[in-house]
Amino acid sequence: MHLEALTSGATAHHNEDWAGAMQTTHGTDLIVLDGATSVAERDYIDPVQGDVCWFVSRFAEALGAAVGAGMAQDEAVEQSVAAVSLTFDEHVAGRQIPLYAWPIAALSWVRVRPLDGGHRLDLYCLGDCTILMRGPDGVVRDLDPFVNSQEAIVRAEVARLSAAGIDDPADRMARLLPMLRERRVFQNTTAHTNALCLRPKGGFGPRRYTVEAPAGASVLVMSDGFFRLVDTYGLHTPESLFALCTEHGLQAALDELRRYETAARAGAAPVVKAADDASAVLWCSAP
């Protein structure tokens, strides 16, 4: 078995992602967290690292303890969020924090357990991370074929602003903020939300899958920042990205991503973020 995890901030000393693999006596858990960039005017909980980093790191710590205790996925997520929410209340101490400022994140969690010579994969997915599996025959499957419709809405608005001559990034973001904040409030308050948040109304609404992985299969779990290599920049297909990561390691893929972002910044089409935090976990079973 091969196991590798990597996480990288778009800027130095600031990373709102978290990626890791937790091994227990029962098997292996592959986890990627992708914190949603704040749309608030300030940080309320952690003015140094930022509220999103605070939320992601605290949740990862609580989830690690829950995994170690052998909890089921639903129970582990709910208990971990409850613990972070309690700490959030202690930090707030009666202050009113607008709902659009409450941090959220995407979570993709693959629980790997031995099964009949291969493995069973139990997936728990909130938000828009990507999970690919390559079988021993080389065929790559998207195990969570989720399309974030909000991304298309934001891209269309960015294009509209650009067509109107609004190309300054700060001006463009100011015009996008009302829409982005309205969306953040919805994610924090809708019933059975598909975002990892502090107060899930009626519990979370994750996408759940169970998949059999034959001997020799590999799994790649990625934040959307890492998957930009495929769906945003078109530098790779899922197959070629898998080949790069398994043959040369996750760092080789990250290096290619950062080189492209650096070179493209000056002449690229307008985007909300010229670079993003990028994280991935790679698991390869024995043949």
CSV table of C-alpha atoms in Angstrom, one decimal, residues 127-268:
chain,number,residue,atom,x,y,z
A,127,GLY,CA,-19.3,20.5,-1.0
A,128,ASP,CA,-17.2,20.3,-4.2
A,129,CYS,CA,-14.0,18.3,-3.7
A,130,THR,CA,-13.3,15.5,-6.1
A,131,ILE,CA,-12.7,11.8,-5.6
A,132,LEU,CA,-11.3,9.7,-8.4
A,133,MET,CA,-10.6,5.9,-8.4
A,134,ARG,CA,-8.4,4.2,-10.9
A,135,GLY,CA,-8.9,0.5,-11.2
A,136,PRO,CA,-6.2,-2.1,-11.9
A,137,ASP,CA,-7.3,-1.9,-15.6
A,138,GLY,CA,-6.3,1.8,-15.7
A,139,VAL,CA,-9.9,3.0,-16.0
A,140,VAL,CA,-10.6,6.2,-13.9
A,141,ARG,CA,-14.0,6.7,-12.3
A,142,ASP,CA,-15.4,9.9,-10.7
A,143,LEU,CA,-16.8,8.4,-7.4
A,144,ASP,CA,-18.7,11.7,-6.6
A,145,PRO,CA,-19.9,13.2,-9.8
A,146,PHE,CA,-21.1,16.5,-8.3
A,147,VAL,CA,-21.5,19.7,-10.2
A,148,ASN,CA,-21.4,23.0,-8.2
A,149,SER,CA,-23.9,25.1,-10.1
A,150,GLN,CA,-22.9,28.2,-8.1
A,151,GLU,CA,-19.5,28.2,-9.7
A,152,ALA,CA,-21.1,28.7,-13.2
A,153,ILE,CA,-23.2,31.6,-11.8
A,154,VAL,CA,-20.1,33.3,-10.4
A,155,ARG,CA,-18.1,32.8,-13.6
A,156,ALA,CA,-20.9,34.3,-15.6
A,157,GLU,CA,-21.1,37.3,-13.4
A,158,VAL,CA,-17.3,37.8,-13.6
A,159,ALA,CA,-17.5,37.6,-17.4
A,160,ARG,CA,-20.4,40.2,-17.4
A,161,LEU,CA,-18.4,42.6,-15.2
A,162,SER,CA,-15.3,42.1,-17.5
A,163,ALA,CA,-17.4,42.9,-20.5
A,164,ALA,CA,-18.6,46.1,-18.8
A,165,GLY,CA,-14.9,47.1,-18.4
A,166,ILE,CA,-14.7,46.3,-14.7
A,167,ASP,CA,-11.3,44.5,-14.6
A,168,ASP,CA,-9.8,45.8,-11.3
A,169,PRO,CA,-9.8,42.8,-9.0
A,170,ALA,CA,-10.8,44.9,-5.9
A,171,ASP,CA,-13.7,46.6,-7.7
A,172,ARG,CA,-14.9,43.4,-9.2
A,173,MET,CA,-14.9,41.7,-5.8
A,174,ALA,CA,-16.8,44.6,-4.2
A,175,ARG,CA,-19.5,44.1,-6.9
A,176,LEU,CA,-19.6,40.3,-6.3
A,177,LEU,CA,-19.8,40.5,-2.5
A,178,PRO,CA,-23.6,40.9,-2.2
A,179,MET,CA,-24.2,37.8,-4.2
A,180,LEU,CA,-21.5,35.9,-2.4
A,181,ARG,CA,-22.8,36.9,1.0
A,182,GLU,CA,-26.3,35.9,0.1
A,183,ARG,CA,-25.0,32.5,-0.9
A,184,ARG,CA,-23.0,32.1,2.3
A,185,VAL,CA,-26.1,32.8,4.4
A,186,PHE,CA,-28.0,30.2,2.5
A,187,GLN,CA,-25.3,27.6,3.0
A,188,ASN,CA,-25.3,28.3,6.8
A,189,THR,CA,-29.1,28.2,7.3
A,190,THR,CA,-30.7,25.9,4.7
A,191,ALA,CA,-32.0,22.6,6.0
A,192,HIS,CA,-29.7,19.6,5.4
A,193,THR,CA,-27.0,21.9,4.0
A,194,ASN,CA,-24.4,20.5,1.6
A,195,ALA,CA,-21.7,22.6,3.3
A,196,LEU,CA,-19.7,21.8,6.5
A,197,CYS,CA,-20.9,24.6,8.8
A,198,LEU,CA,-21.3,25.4,12.5
A,199,ARG,CA,-25.1,25.0,12.8
A,200,PRO,CA,-26.5,22.4,10.4
A,201,LYS,CA,-30.3,22.9,10.4
A,202,GLY,CA,-31.8,19.4,10.6
A,203,GLY,CA,-28.3,17.9,10.3
A,204,PHE,CA,-26.1,17.7,7.2
A,205,GLY,CA,-27.2,16.5,3.8
A,206,PRO,CA,-24.1,14.7,2.6
A,207,ARG,CA,-23.8,12.6,-0.6
A,208,ARG,CA,-23.1,9.0,0.5
A,209,TYR,CA,-21.7,6.2,-1.6
A,210,THR,CA,-20.3,2.7,-1.0
A,211,VAL,CA,-17.9,1.4,-3.7
A,212,GLU,CA,-15.9,-1.8,-4.0
A,213,ALA,CA,-12.3,-1.2,-4.9
A,214,PRO,CA,-10.5,-4.3,-6.3
A,215,ALA,CA,-6.9,-5.1,-5.4
A,216,GLY,CA,-4.6,-2.8,-7.2
A,217,ALA,CA,-7.0,0.1,-7.2
A,218,SER,CA,-6.0,3.7,-6.3
A,219,VAL,CA,-8.0,6.6,-4.9
A,220,LEU,CA,-7.2,10.3,-5.3
A,221,VAL,CA,-9.1,12.8,-3.2
A,222,MET,CA,-8.6,16.5,-4.1
A,223,SER,CA,-9.8,20.0,-3.2
A,224,ASP,CA,-11.1,22.0,-6.1
A,225,GLY,CA,-7.9,24.0,-6.1
A,226,PHE,CA,-5.8,20.9,-6.9
A,227,PHE,CA,-8.3,19.7,-9.5
A,228,ARG,CA,-7.9,23.0,-11.4
A,229,LEU,CA,-5.2,21.1,-13.2
A,230,VAL,CA,-8.1,19.3,-15.0
A,231,ASP,CA,-11.3,21.3,-14.9
A,232,THR,CA,-10.0,24.9,-15.0
A,233,TYR,CA,-6.7,24.9,-16.8
A,234,GLY,CA,-7.1,21.8,-18.9
A,235,LEU,CA,-3.5,20.7,-18.3
A,236,HIS,CA,-4.5,17.2,-17.6
A,237,THR,CA,-7.2,14.6,-18.0
A,238,PRO,CA,-8.2,12.6,-15.0
A,239,GLU,CA,-6.1,9.8,-16.4
A,240,SER,CA,-3.0,11.8,-17.0
A,241,LEU,CA,-3.3,13.5,-13.6
A,242,PHE,CA,-3.6,10.1,-11.9
A,243,ALA,CA,-0.5,8.9,-13.8
A,244,LEU,CA,1.5,12.0,-12.8
A,245,CYS,CA,0.6,11.6,-9.1
A,246,THR,CA,1.2,7.9,-8.9
A,247,GLU,CA,4.5,7.9,-10.9
A,248,HIS,CA,6.0,11.1,-9.6
A,249,GLY,CA,4.1,12.0,-6.4
A,250,LEU,CA,1.6,14.7,-5.5
A,251,GLN,CA,4.3,17.4,-5.2
A,252,ALA,CA,5.1,17.1,-8.9
A,253,ALA,CA,1.4,17.9,-9.7
A,254,LEU,CA,1.4,20.8,-7.3
A,255,ASP,CA,4.6,22.2,-8.8
A,256,GLU,CA,3.1,22.1,-12.2
A,257,LEU,CA,-0.1,23.8,-10.9
A,258,ARG,CA,1.9,26.7,-9.3
A,259,ARG,CA,4.1,27.2,-12.3
A,260,TYR,CA,1.1,27.5,-14.5
A,261,GLU,CA,-0.7,29.9,-12.2
A,262,THR,CA,2.4,32.1,-11.9
A,263,ALA,CA,2.9,32.3,-15.7
A,264,ALA,CA,-0.8,32.8,-16.5
A,265,ARG,CA,-1.5,35.5,-13.9
A,266,ALA,CA,-0.7,38.4,-16.2
A,267,GLY,CA,-2.7,37.4,-19.3
A,268,ALA,CA,-5.3,35.0,-17.9
